[in-house]
């Protein structure tokens, strides 16, 4: 990962931040430096806290920290998201952890104190596991459970485990057995909404718009207008769910598509030999889709002005592949040296040893970019049509598919602007992958939750 | 191609028909046997003729013939559609030919007399060429031109060539040069609409609905209700165009998607080694998408009842591929014998010699079915949303992608029923690939068109 610019030095710690491949523009860094609101406490701070769910977390002054927490456990089993959320005014020990187990990824959220710091405050930590590797995720929770017992010593009570997503049902027995505690299951859609409302209402520098001209532009905090409803949530994981939200906990799944992250990852793993999602995104960044996509200009030799289609408009994704593949096969059949061709490809193309025997005339970079465009444009159009049908002006994109990838966000934003003729706006989140797990974390008050009073006392000192 | 059942004997010729892989149910054959309306001529027969365009063709008693025309030229350069349309009451020699040149296919329509039969009547002939092979298409037109001169002898006038589609612009010079006549270019969308209106209004046993329970069910002819507007045309070629039609020649392109036939053909040529669209469809017919698609049941271990998603609902197309491909790669890295695995695949899987080196755990059949579902479902959902937005109850699917393929039509029909909760209906056509070329054929009155009078005389004798 490239060395971040000096502007990204964290004002508090002096450590450089912005780890990971998220887009970091001048906007971000400058915004990050002003990441801690210094406004005086108002009653709404306390009230707001109750919105997202029943767990009372004092989010006053909450902000995102971009540096790795010292002593953060590292492992190849999971990816620790560098963007922890610090809750400087929170004291109550939140004694639970929440996991959102989807078709491809399990997203884990838990609260931790500053290491070696008994003062108030702590962090929400964000981790990703591959769902195939669910045992590593369960083992990690077991370790949290052990630490939790140790740290809280006498006044220890059970670590409370919240689970959502399909895996909360599929792996229910495995988790309860391993942890020896009851796992509280929550509805996936409801958790997504509670999590999103929390990020929109409570976390500054979380929600942003994206465009080529002004890449990452954070929305005002607190939200303006204060009434954030109604909106459309488009959650892009392996598949895509589109959820209409009319108010707190008022939601309806109005659509979706099976063409999501799983489709992109699956097809690109077969077509490019890329072995990770990051590899695929890197390939896409260096690709030129016009070598595989059939453009309006390829069909017309010009633009189709009568209906306003530019010559660069994609008429057919992968529309050039069939012809050229057949041509290559005819060459091979005519005894031209396919193997040699393939070796030549192999020399300049990563992973082309994964490609079919018959020379594949396409660069993995170009294939990746074409498919990324196809999937993103498609989601954008369907999202717009649903938002239009239900009169929803704001469209929030969540889910691990986006991964803060500039090209993806740009394509989704462009699609929404294009189809809505600028009447609708796409919004993104820095914790887009954790809506469900944060929602589960916030939703349910754990058993034996005896801190309402201690929390109330707090209010005085706040 | 399989021998058609006896029921398909053409009542007129005694020849067997229904060549090609189009769905042929009991409905069809029984309908074919009554293919020639015997109702008495009414004024509307004459009036109707004027609807589709300016070329006056006497379509009274027009019907589809399923047998190959004796002496029909055969070549590997093109595919002669066996479903010619016979115009038994047409005398005027229509001295022109029309071609619709798209991104992948060039569709040709021309009129011919019955060979060795100087009596009245003749046929509309339908041919397909690969656009890459446009020279063969041009050469065929040159031959038609020569025959036309010969047959019409003294009273010969130039063969008039109508062209539409992107290729009408891209290949304009090439065609005019080769034929030495002026090529009349027509707008693609307008031709599609004129062609579709012609098929709906003039040709019995042309338009049908499709469902698993009653595969091919022809709509009444003449259409009921007689007012066929407004409707949505979804034209699926390499890419997809969605056109709102409010009345004769009143249309607007309201949407489209780049995920069309070109996407399916391109990806499957890379993934399955299939070398023709028919191969791909055959593979799909024998496939099981649940081995590559991530189903709701795979994520939940059950249905997601709260939002009514069946456990068999496709959550993510190709959603199982990435995990299993990675697993196979890890095996290979662990030194397990990938080559042996691949040979085993090769034994039971057509074209798997085309598959990547690392063992590909997926059958081309399953991949083909999954992608066919993904593309068709996606087009169906977007078509529904556009029809919904513009209040269009009827959705006609045209374009060469469909190719009369049962699975494709079933998926499109199902998607429309599913999303519209049964309020909208999908319609298909037996000449779905020729809307544009027939529209071009009908649209423009050729120069020196001196037969209006001879046609008017005809009316008396009709």
GROMACS .gro file of C-alpha atoms in nm, chain B:
model
  462
  463UNK     CA    1  -3.213  -3.122  -3.595
  464UNK     CA    2  -3.472  -3.368  -3.469
  465UNK     CA    3  -3.743  -3.511  -3.694
  466UNK     CA    4  -4.061  -3.314  -3.626
  467UNK     CA    5  -4.376  -3.502  -3.522
  468UNK     CA    6  -4.628  -3.598  -3.789
  469UNK     CA    7  -4.864  -3.332  -3.661
  470UNK     CA    8  -4.623  -3.081  -3.813
  471UNK     CA    9  -4.689  -3.194  -4.169
  472UNK     CA   10  -4.769  -2.881  -4.366
  473UNK     CA   11  -5.132  -2.910  -4.474
  474UNK     CA   12  -5.054  -2.741  -4.804
  475UNK     CA   13  -4.737  -2.914  -4.916
  476UNK     CA   14  -4.724  -3.231  -4.716
  477UNK     CA   15  -4.367  -3.143  -4.631
  478UNK     CA   16  -4.258  -3.158  -4.270
  479UNK     CA   17  -4.183  -2.824  -4.115
  480UNK     CA   18  -4.065  -2.671  -3.791
  481UNK     CA   19  -3.698  -2.692  -3.874
  482UNK     CA   20  -3.469  -2.523  -3.627
  483UNK     CA   21  -3.479  -2.550  -3.252
  484UNK     CA   22  -3.790  -2.341  -3.190
  485UNK     CA   23  -4.033  -2.466  -2.928
  486UNK     CA   24  -4.310  -2.663  -3.099
  487UNK     CA   25  -4.596  -2.756  -2.873
  488UNK     CA   26  -4.929  -2.915  -2.958
  489UNK     CA   27  -5.060  -2.560  -2.967
  490UNK     CA   28  -4.824  -2.464  -3.243
  491UNK     CA   29  -4.890  -2.753  -3.477
  492UNK     CA   30  -5.265  -2.733  -3.439
  493UNK     CA   31  -5.236  -2.361  -3.498
  494UNK     CA   32  -5.015  -2.419  -3.798
  495UNK     CA   33  -5.273  -2.646  -3.956
  496UNK     CA   34  -5.525  -2.364  -3.940
  497UNK     CA   35  -5.257  -2.125  -4.052
  498UNK     CA   36  -5.458  -1.981  -4.343
  499UNK     CA   37  -5.752  -1.770  -4.238
  500UNK     CA   38  -6.048  -1.851  -4.464
  501UNK     CA   39  -6.261  -1.556  -4.352
  502UNK     CA   40  -6.409  -1.344  -4.634
  503UNK     CA   41  -6.226  -1.034  -4.736
  504UNK     CA   42  -6.328  -0.721  -4.552
  505UNK     CA   43  -6.232  -0.364  -4.625
  506UNK     CA   44  -6.005  -0.367  -4.321
  507UNK     CA   45  -5.785  -0.621  -4.499
  508UNK     CA   46  -5.702  -0.355  -4.751
  509UNK     CA   47  -5.677  -0.074  -4.497
  510UNK     CA   48  -5.458  -0.279  -4.263
  511UNK     CA   49  -5.208  -0.309  -4.536
  512UNK     CA   50  -5.131   0.058  -4.510
  513UNK     CA   51  -5.052   0.053  -4.139
  514UNK     CA   52  -4.703  -0.085  -4.125
  515UNK     CA   53  -4.548   0.134  -4.388
  516UNK     CA   54  -4.576   0.281  -4.733
  517UNK     CA   55  -4.496  -0.028  -4.935
  518UNK     CA   56  -4.830  -0.171  -5.042
  519UNK     CA   57  -4.815  -0.542  -4.987
  520UNK     CA   58  -5.134  -0.741  -5.009
  521UNK     CA   59  -5.103  -0.941  -4.690
  522UNK     CA   60  -5.454  -1.083  -4.714
  523UNK     CA   61  -5.425  -1.447  -4.614
  524UNK     CA   62  -5.059  -1.411  -4.525
  525UNK     CA   63  -4.930  -1.707  -4.327
  526UNK     CA   64  -4.606  -1.862  -4.208
  527UNK     CA   65  -4.469  -2.163  -4.396
  528UNK     CA   66  -4.243  -2.388  -4.197
  529UNK     CA   67  -4.096  -2.597  -4.475
  530UNK     CA   68  -3.775  -2.506  -4.652
  531UNK     CA   69  -3.849  -2.344  -4.988
  532UNK     CA   70  -3.737  -2.589  -5.260
  533UNK     CA   71  -3.416  -2.468  -5.416
  534UNK     CA   72  -3.347  -2.228  -5.130
  535UNK     CA   73  -2.978  -2.148  -5.158
  536UNK     CA   74  -2.775  -2.299  -4.874
  537UNK     CA   75  -2.439  -2.179  -4.747
  538UNK     CA   76  -2.231  -2.179  -4.429
  539UNK     CA   77  -2.220  -1.801  -4.464
  540UNK     CA   78  -2.577  -1.756  -4.346
  541UNK     CA   79  -2.872  -1.921  -4.179
  542UNK     CA   80  -3.194  -1.935  -4.380
  543UNK     CA   81  -3.486  -1.909  -4.139
  544UNK     CA   82  -3.734  -2.184  -4.231
  545UNK     CA   83  -4.030  -1.967  -4.135
  546UNK     CA   84  -4.088  -1.779  -4.460
  547UNK     CA   85  -4.405  -1.574  -4.481
  548UNK     CA   86  -4.622  -1.651  -4.781
  549UNK     CA   87  -4.828  -1.373  -4.936
  550UNK     CA   88  -5.069  -1.568  -5.160
  551UNK     CA   89  -5.262  -1.263  -5.274
  552UNK     CA   90  -4.971  -1.040  -5.355
  553UNK     CA   91  -4.889  -0.974  -5.721
  554UNK     CA   92  -4.688  -0.657  -5.742
  555UNK     CA   93  -4.324  -0.752  -5.769
  556UNK     CA   94  -4.164  -0.597  -5.464
  557UNK     CA   95  -3.830  -0.505  -5.607
  558UNK     CA   96  -3.638  -0.449  -5.293
  559UNK     CA   97  -3.446  -0.615  -5.015
  560UNK     CA   98  -3.388  -0.492  -4.661
  561UNK     CA   99  -3.106  -0.563  -4.418
  562UNK     CA  100  -3.072  -0.482  -4.048
  563UNK     CA  101  -2.703  -0.484  -3.957
  564UNK     CA  102  -2.652  -0.511  -3.582
  565UNK     CA  103  -2.347  -0.556  -3.361
  566UNK     CA  104  -2.334  -0.935  -3.404
  567UNK     CA  105  -2.582  -1.032  -3.678
  568UNK     CA  106  -2.704  -0.894  -4.009
  569UNK     CA  107  -3.068  -0.985  -4.073
  570UNK     CA  108  -3.184  -0.991  -4.438
  571UNK     CA  109  -3.539  -0.988  -4.572
  572UNK     CA  110  -3.640  -1.012  -4.938
  573UNK     CA  111  -3.944  -1.097  -5.146
  574UNK     CA  112  -3.944  -1.385  -5.391
  575UNK     CA  113  -4.189  -1.548  -5.628
  576UNK     CA  114  -4.258  -1.917  -5.599
  577UNK     CA  115  -3.987  -2.076  -5.811
  578UNK     CA  116  -4.117  -2.193  -6.150
  579UNK     CA  117  -4.453  -2.036  -6.069
  580UNK     CA  118  -4.560  -1.724  -6.257
  581UNK     CA  119  -4.893  -1.705  -6.076
  582UNK     CA  120  -4.958  -1.440  -5.817
  583UNK     CA  121  -4.807  -1.455  -5.475
  584UNK     CA  122  -4.468  -1.505  -5.327
  585UNK     CA  123  -4.273  -1.508  -5.003
  586UNK     CA  124  -4.086  -1.291  -4.762
  587UNK     CA  125  -3.755  -1.469  -4.699
  588UNK     CA  126  -3.551  -1.431  -4.380
  589UNK     CA  127  -3.173  -1.478  -4.360
  590UNK     CA  128  -2.911  -1.420  -4.090
  591UNK     CA  129  -2.539  -1.345  -4.142
  592UNK     CA  130  -2.266  -1.279  -3.888
  593UNK     CA  131  -2.187  -0.909  -3.906
  594UNK     CA  132  -1.817  -1.001  -3.913
  595UNK     CA  133  -1.900  -1.179  -4.236
  596UNK     CA  134  -2.075  -0.875  -4.384
  597UNK     CA  135  -1.911  -0.934  -4.722
  598UNK     CA  136  -2.102  -1.261  -4.761
  599UNK     CA  137  -2.420  -1.068  -4.687
  600UNK     CA  138  -2.332  -0.806  -4.948
  601UNK     CA  139  -2.245  -1.076  -5.198
  602UNK     CA  140  -2.583  -1.240  -5.138
  603UNK     CA  141  -2.756  -0.909  -5.208
  604UNK     CA  142  -2.550  -0.874  -5.528
  605UNK     CA  143  -2.675  -1.213  -5.639
  606UNK     CA  144  -3.036  -1.117  -5.559
  607UNK     CA  145  -2.977  -0.805  -5.768
  608UNK     CA  146  -2.855  -1.012  -6.063
  609UNK     CA  147  -3.146  -1.259  -6.037
  610UNK     CA  148  -3.384  -0.966  -6.008
  611UNK     CA  149  -3.252  -0.817  -6.335
  612UNK     CA  150  -3.278  -1.152  -6.509
  613UNK     CA  151  -3.629  -1.242  -6.385
  614UNK     CA  152  -3.782  -0.905  -6.453
  615UNK     CA  153  -3.610  -0.872  -6.791
  616UNK     CA  154  -3.735  -0.571  -6.982
  617UNK     CA  155  -3.958  -0.424  -6.711
  618UNK     CA  156  -3.663  -0.439  -6.477
  619UNK     CA  157  -3.585  -0.149  -6.251
  620UNK     CA  158  -3.305  -0.129  -5.997
  621UNK     CA  159  -3.325  -0.352  -5.693
  622UNK     CA  160  -3.391  -0.115  -5.406
  623UNK     CA  161  -3.179  -0.179  -5.097
  624UNK     CA  162  -3.303  -0.067  -4.757
  625UNK     CA  163  -3.063  -0.078  -4.463
  626UNK     CA  164  -3.099  -0.014  -4.092
  627UNK     CA  165  -2.909  -0.084  -3.770
  628UNK     CA  166  -2.566   0.054  -3.688
  629UNK     CA  167  -2.410  -0.130  -3.980
  630UNK     CA  168  -2.625   0.069  -4.223
  631UNK     CA  169  -2.397   0.359  -4.138
  632UNK     CA  170  -2.074   0.171  -4.073
  633UNK     CA  171  -2.088  -0.031  -4.397
  634UNK     CA  172  -2.277   0.222  -4.610
  635UNK     CA  173  -1.995   0.285  -4.857
  636UNK     CA  174  -1.907  -0.083  -4.889
  637UNK     CA  175  -2.265  -0.179  -4.974
  638UNK     CA  176  -2.334   0.103  -5.222
  639UNK     CA  177  -2.002   0.037  -5.392
  640UNK     CA  178  -2.062  -0.337  -5.425
  641UNK     CA  179  -2.421  -0.304  -5.550
  642UNK     CA  180  -2.386   0.015  -5.747
  643UNK     CA  181  -2.721   0.139  -5.621
  644UNK     CA  182  -2.815   0.394  -5.363
  645UNK     CA  183  -2.877   0.233  -5.025
  646UNK     CA  184  -3.169   0.389  -4.839
  647UNK     CA  185  -3.092   0.412  -4.468
  648UNK     CA  186  -3.364   0.403  -4.207
  649UNK     CA  187  -3.364   0.472  -3.834
  650UNK     CA  188  -3.317   0.153  -3.633
  651UNK     CA  189  -3.577   0.215  -3.364
  652UNK     CA  190  -3.845   0.326  -3.610
  653UNK     CA  191  -3.788   0.014  -3.820
  654UNK     CA  192  -3.816  -0.211  -3.514
  655UNK     CA  193  -4.154  -0.057  -3.434
  656UNK     CA  194  -4.288  -0.072  -3.790
  657UNK     CA  195  -4.178  -0.434  -3.814
  658UNK     CA  196  -4.335  -0.527  -3.481
  659UNK     CA  197  -4.663  -0.352  -3.566
  660UNK     CA  198  -4.668  -0.545  -3.897
  661UNK     CA  199  -4.619  -0.880  -3.725
  662UNK     CA  200  -4.879  -0.802  -3.458
  663UNK     CA  201  -5.141  -0.672  -3.701
  664UNK     CA  202  -5.087  -0.879  -4.017
  665UNK     CA  203  -4.940  -1.220  -3.942
  666UNK     CA  204  -5.145  -1.495  -3.776
  667UNK     CA  205  -4.964  -1.742  -3.547
  668UNK     CA  206  -4.677  -1.498  -3.508
  669UNK     CA  207  -4.717  -1.350  -3.159
  670UNK     CA  208  -4.739  -1.584  -2.861
  671UNK     CA  209  -4.714  -1.601  -2.486
  672UNK     CA  210  -4.498  -1.856  -2.307
  673UNK     CA  211  -4.519  -2.040  -1.977
  674UNK     CA  212  -4.409  -2.381  -1.854
  675UNK     CA  213  -4.771  -2.494  -1.825
  676UNK     CA  214  -4.874  -2.382  -2.176
  677UNK     CA  215  -4.551  -2.333  -2.369
  678UNK     CA  216  -4.645  -2.159  -2.696
  679UNK     CA  217  -4.989  -2.002  -2.702
  680UNK     CA  218  -5.061  -1.779  -3.000
  681UNK     CA  219  -5.250  -1.456  -2.945
  682UNK     CA  220  -5.577  -1.402  -3.135
  683UNK     CA  221  -5.553  -1.262  -3.486
  684UNK     CA  222  -5.658  -0.995  -3.567
  685UNK     CA  223  -5.532  -0.861  -3.231
  686UNK     CA  224  -5.781  -0.834  -2.948
  687UNK     CA  225  -5.817  -0.558  -2.838
  688UNK     CA  226  -5.759  -0.403  -3.182
  689UNK     CA  227  -5.577  -0.109  -3.022
  690UNK     CA  228  -5.237  -0.258  -2.947
  691UNK     CA  229  -5.093   0.059  -2.788
  692UNK     CA  230  -4.924   0.149  -2.562
  693UNK     CA  231  -4.665  -0.124  -2.529
  694UNK     CA  232  -4.299  -0.178  -2.441
  695UNK     CA  233  -4.062  -0.336  -2.692
  696UNK     CA  234  -3.756  -0.497  -2.537
  697UNK     CA  235  -3.517  -0.569  -2.821
  698UNK     CA  236  -3.240  -0.805  -2.715
  699UNK     CA  237  -2.946  -0.828  -2.951
  700UNK     CA  238  -2.582  -0.787  -2.847
  701UNK     CA  239  -2.718  -0.518  -2.615
  702UNK     CA  240  -3.071  -0.439  -2.505
  703UNK     CA  241  -3.293  -0.146  -2.602
  704UNK     CA  242  -3.625  -0.072  -2.436
  705UNK     CA  243  -3.866   0.131  -2.646
  706UNK     CA  244  -4.197   0.278  -2.535
  707UNK     CA  245  -4.452   0.274  -2.819
  708UNK     CA  246  -4.759   0.499  -2.781
  709UNK     CA  247  -4.899   0.467  -3.133
  710UNK     CA  248  -4.800   0.402  -3.495
  711UNK     CA  249  -4.452   0.554  -3.532
  712UNK     CA  250  -4.482   0.715  -3.190
  713UNK     CA  251  -4.194   0.577  -2.989
  714UNK     CA  252  -3.920   0.671  -2.743
  715UNK     CA  253  -3.616   0.478  -2.625
  716UNK     CA  254  -3.665   0.485  -2.248
  717UNK     CA  255  -3.387   0.254  -2.140
  718UNK     CA  256  -3.166  -0.039  -2.207
  719UNK     CA  257  -2.885  -0.246  -2.065
  720UNK     CA  258  -2.543  -0.350  -2.189
  721UNK     CA  259  -2.601  -0.694  -2.037
  722UNK     CA  260  -2.748  -0.868  -2.342
  723UNK     CA  261  -2.680  -1.143  -2.592
  724UNK     CA  262  -2.324  -1.026  -2.656
  725UNK     CA  263  -2.251  -1.059  -2.285
  726UNK     CA  264  -2.382  -1.416  -2.271
  727UNK     CA  265  -2.211  -1.524  -2.594
  728UNK     CA  266  -1.884  -1.354  -2.500
  729UNK     CA  267  -1.856  -1.488  -2.147
  730UNK     CA  268  -1.968  -1.840  -2.239
  731UNK     CA  269  -1.722  -1.857  -2.529
  732UNK     CA  270  -1.448  -1.787  -2.274
  733UNK     CA  271  -1.585  -2.006  -1.996
  734UNK     CA  272  -1.725  -2.312  -2.168
  735UNK     CA  273  -1.540  -2.346  -2.496
  736UNK     CA  274  -1.876  -2.360  -2.672
  737UNK     CA  275  -1.828  -2.233  -3.026
  738UNK     CA  276  -2.181  -2.140  -3.127
  739UNK     CA  277  -2.487  -1.988  -2.962
  740UNK     CA  278  -2.675  -2.315  -3.022
  741UNK     CA  279  -2.401  -2.508  -2.837
  742UNK     CA  280  -2.438  -2.266  -2.547
  743UNK     CA  281  -2.816  -2.312  -2.534
  744UNK     CA  282  -2.776  -2.689  -2.549
  745UNK     CA  283  -2.531  -2.674  -2.260
  746UNK     CA  284  -2.772  -2.454  -2.062
  747UNK     CA  285  -3.054  -2.701  -2.118
  748UNK     CA  286  -2.852  -2.972  -1.945
  749UNK     CA  287  -2.716  -2.753  -1.665
  750UNK     CA  288  -2.785  -2.714  -1.295
  751UNK     CA  289  -2.724  -2.356  -1.183
  752UNK     CA  290  -2.733  -2.447  -0.814
  753UNK     CA  291  -2.372  -2.572  -0.837
  754UNK     CA  292  -2.244  -2.222  -0.925
  755UNK     CA  293  -2.515  -1.987  -0.796
  756UNK     CA  294  -2.540  -1.900  -0.429
  757UNK     CA  295  -2.899  -1.969  -0.328
  758UNK     CA  296  -3.086  -1.822  -0.033
  759UNK     CA  297  -3.078  -2.171   0.115
  760UNK     CA  298  -2.697  -2.177   0.089
  761UNK     CA  299  -2.674  -1.863   0.303
  762UNK     CA  300  -2.956  -1.927   0.548
  763UNK     CA  301  -2.962  -2.305   0.548
  764UNK     CA  302  -3.336  -2.242   0.494
  765UNK     CA  303  -3.573  -1.990   0.335
  766UNK     CA  304  -3.569  -1.624   0.441
  767UNK     CA  305  -3.939  -1.631   0.515
  768UNK     CA  306  -3.963  -1.287   0.670
  769UNK     CA  307  -3.920  -1.132   0.325
  770UNK     CA  308  -4.060  -1.428   0.131
  771UNK     CA  309  -3.742  -1.548  -0.036
  772UNK     CA  310  -3.757  -1.921  -0.114
  773UNK     CA  311  -3.450  -2.126  -0.029
  774UNK     CA  312  -3.408  -2.189  -0.404
  775UNK     CA  313  -3.409  -1.814  -0.483
  776UNK     CA  314  -3.081  -1.710  -0.649
  777UNK     CA  315  -2.910  -1.473  -0.404
  778UNK     CA  316  -2.590  -1.436  -0.607
  779UNK     CA  317  -2.523  -1.552  -0.961
  780UNK     CA  318  -2.188  -1.734  -0.968
  781UNK     CA  319  -2.179  -1.674  -0.592
  782UNK     CA  320  -2.029  -2.019  -0.526
  783UNK     CA  321  -1.752  -1.990  -0.783
  784UNK     CA  322  -1.495  -1.774  -0.606
  785UNK     CA  323  -1.477  -1.990  -0.293
  786UNK     CA  324  -1.455  -2.318  -0.482
  787UNK     CA  325  -1.205  -2.185  -0.733
  788UNK     CA  326  -0.983  -2.069  -0.447
  789UNK     CA  327  -1.020  -2.407  -0.279
  790UNK     CA  328  -0.919  -2.580  -0.602
  791UNK     CA  329  -0.618  -2.346  -0.629
  792UNK     CA  330  -0.514  -2.420  -0.272
  793UNK     CA  331  -0.536  -2.791  -0.354
  794UNK     CA  332  -0.319  -2.734  -0.661
  795UNK     CA  333  -0.071  -2.533  -0.451
  796UNK     CA  334  -0.067  -2.818  -0.202
  797UNK     CA  335   0.059  -3.034  -0.488
  798UNK     CA  336  -0.256  -3.236  -0.548
  799UNK     CA  337  -0.272  -3.361  -0.904
  800UNK     CA  338  -0.456  -3.090  -1.088
  801UNK     CA  339  -0.382  -3.233  -1.431
  802UNK     CA  340  -0.546  -3.563  -1.346
  803UNK     CA  341  -0.850  -3.375  -1.218
  804UNK     CA  342  -0.863  -3.176  -1.539
  805UNK     CA  343  -0.846  -3.489  -1.752
  806UNK     CA  344  -1.132  -3.637  -1.553
  807UNK     CA  345  -1.336  -3.323  -1.623
  808UNK     CA  346  -1.240  -3.346  -1.988
  809UNK     CA  347  -1.386  -3.693  -2.011
  810UNK     CA  348  -1.741  -3.596  -1.919
  811UNK     CA  349  -1.746  -3.230  -2.015
  812UNK     CA  350  -1.763  -3.098  -2.369
  813UNK     CA  351  -1.508  -2.828  -2.435
  814UNK     CA  352  -1.343  -2.852  -2.098
  815UNK     CA  353  -1.009  -2.863  -2.277
  816UNK     CA  354  -1.084  -2.491  -2.306
  817UNK     CA  355  -1.102  -2.454  -1.930
  818UNK     CA  356  -0.828  -2.298  -1.718
  819UNK     CA  357  -0.523  -2.502  -1.613
  820UNK     CA  358  -0.612  -2.501  -1.247
  821UNK     CA  359  -0.891  -2.756  -1.219
  822UNK     CA  360  -1.218  -2.579  -1.281
  823UNK     CA  361  -1.469  -2.753  -1.060
  824UNK     CA  362  -1.764  -2.630  -1.267
  825UNK     CA  363  -1.946  -2.796  -1.557
  826UNK     CA  364  -1.989  -2.583  -1.869
  827UNK     CA  365  -2.354  -2.690  -1.858
  828UNK     CA  366  -2.401  -2.537  -1.514
  829UNK     CA  367  -2.208  -2.221  -1.600
  830UNK     CA  368  -2.420  -2.176  -1.914
  831UNK     CA  369  -2.747  -2.218  -1.731
  832UNK     CA  370  -2.643  -1.981  -1.454
  833UNK     CA  371  -2.544  -1.707  -1.697
  834UNK     CA  372  -2.855  -1.757  -1.911
  835UNK     CA  373  -3.068  -1.718  -1.596
  836UNK     CA  374  -2.869  -1.416  -1.479
  837UNK     CA  375  -2.896  -1.226  -1.809
  838UNK     CA  376  -3.261  -1.316  -1.871
  839UNK     CA  377  -3.375  -1.241  -1.516
  840UNK     CA  378  -3.193  -0.912  -1.523
  841UNK     CA  379  -3.350  -0.804  -1.852
  842UNK     CA  380  -3.688  -0.914  -1.718
  843UNK     CA  381  -3.657  -0.706  -1.401
  844UNK     CA  382  -3.538  -0.392  -1.583
  845UNK     CA  383  -3.811  -0.435  -1.847
  846UNK     CA  384  -4.074  -0.465  -1.574
  847UNK     CA  385  -3.948  -0.155  -1.393
  848UNK     CA  386  -3.956   0.052  -1.712
  849UNK     CA  387  -4.301  -0.081  -1.806
  850UNK     CA  388  -4.417   0.002  -1.453
  851UNK     CA  389  -4.272   0.352  -1.466
  852UNK     CA  390  -4.446   0.428  -1.797
  853UNK     CA  391  -4.768   0.234  -1.735
  854UNK     CA  392  -4.722  -0.018  -2.017
  855UNK     CA  393  -4.918  -0.342  -1.962
  856UNK     CA  394  -4.780  -0.542  -2.258
  857UNK     CA  395  -4.412  -0.621  -2.305
  858UNK     CA  396  -4.294  -0.758  -2.641
  859UNK     CA  397  -3.955  -0.926  -2.651
  860UNK     CA  398  -3.770  -0.911  -2.982
  861UNK     CA  399  -3.415  -0.965  -3.102
  862UNK     CA  400  -3.195  -1.257  -3.195
  863UNK     CA  401  -3.097  -1.334  -2.835
  864UNK     CA  402  -3.422  -1.517  -2.772
  865UNK     CA  403  -3.394  -1.742  -3.078
  866UNK     CA  404  -3.715  -1.919  -2.983
  867UNK     CA  405  -3.529  -2.081  -2.693
  868UNK     CA  406  -3.777  -2.225  -2.443
  869UNK     CA  407  -3.562  -2.167  -2.132
  870UNK     CA  408  -3.495  -1.805  -2.225
  871UNK     CA  409  -3.860  -1.726  -2.292
  872UNK     CA  410  -3.966  -1.907  -1.978
  873UNK     CA  411  -3.720  -1.707  -1.767
  874UNK     CA  412  -3.826  -1.375  -1.923
  875UNK     CA  413  -4.197  -1.460  -1.882
  876UNK     CA  414  -4.144  -1.571  -1.525
  877UNK     CA  415  -3.950  -1.255  -1.438
  878UNK     CA  416  -4.230  -1.035  -1.575
  879UNK     CA  417  -4.497  -1.231  -1.387
  880UNK     CA  418  -4.289  -1.239  -1.068
  881UNK     CA  419  -4.205  -0.868  -1.056
  882UNK     CA  420  -4.543  -0.744  -1.181
  883UNK     CA  421  -4.733  -0.987  -0.957
  884UNK     CA  422  -4.913  -1.102  -1.270
  885UNK     CA  423  -5.025  -0.756  -1.384
  886UNK     CA  424  -4.801  -0.752  -1.692
  887UNK     CA  425  -4.762  -1.003  -1.974
  888UNK     CA  426  -4.459  -1.096  -2.185
  889UNK     CA  427  -4.513  -1.159  -2.558
  890UNK     CA  428  -4.279  -1.325  -2.805
  891UNK     CA  429  -4.262  -1.351  -3.185
  892UNK     CA  430  -4.158  -1.629  -3.420
  893UNK     CA  431  -3.969  -1.374  -3.632
  894UNK     CA  432  -3.832  -1.193  -3.327
  895UNK     CA  433  -3.495  -1.140  -3.494
  896UNK     CA  434  -3.634  -0.966  -3.801
  897UNK     CA  435  -3.835  -0.675  -3.663
  898UNK     CA  436  -3.584  -0.419  -3.788
  899UNK     CA  437  -3.530  -0.563  -4.134
  900UNK     CA  438  -3.902  -0.615  -4.196
  901UNK     CA  439  -3.962  -0.261  -4.075
  902UNK     CA  440  -3.704  -0.131  -4.319
  903UNK     CA  441  -3.853  -0.347  -4.593
  904UNK     CA  442  -4.197  -0.198  -4.532
  905UNK     CA  443  -4.108   0.154  -4.440
  906UNK     CA  444  -4.002   0.326  -4.754
  907UNK     CA  445  -4.160   0.332  -5.094
  908UNK     CA  446  -3.881   0.259  -5.342
  909UNK     CA  447  -3.805   0.512  -5.611
  910UNK     CA  448  -3.992   0.478  -5.944
  911UNK     CA  449  -4.254   0.285  -5.752
  912UNK     CA  450  -4.518   0.281  -6.027
  913UNK     CA  451  -4.749   0.012  -5.904
  914UNK     CA  452  -4.992   0.200  -5.690
  915UNK     CA  453  -5.237   0.187  -5.982
  916UNK     CA  454  -5.182  -0.178  -6.064
  917UNK     CA  455  -5.239  -0.242  -5.697
  918UNK     CA  456  -5.559  -0.038  -5.695
  919UNK     CA  457  -5.687  -0.241  -5.994
  920UNK     CA  458  -5.614  -0.548  -5.786
  921UNK     CA  459  -5.850  -0.436  -5.516
  922UNK     CA  460  -6.147  -0.502  -5.747
  923UNK     CA  461  -6.042  -0.857  -5.809
  924UNK     CA  462  -5.955  -0.917  -5.445
   0.00000   0.00000   0.00000
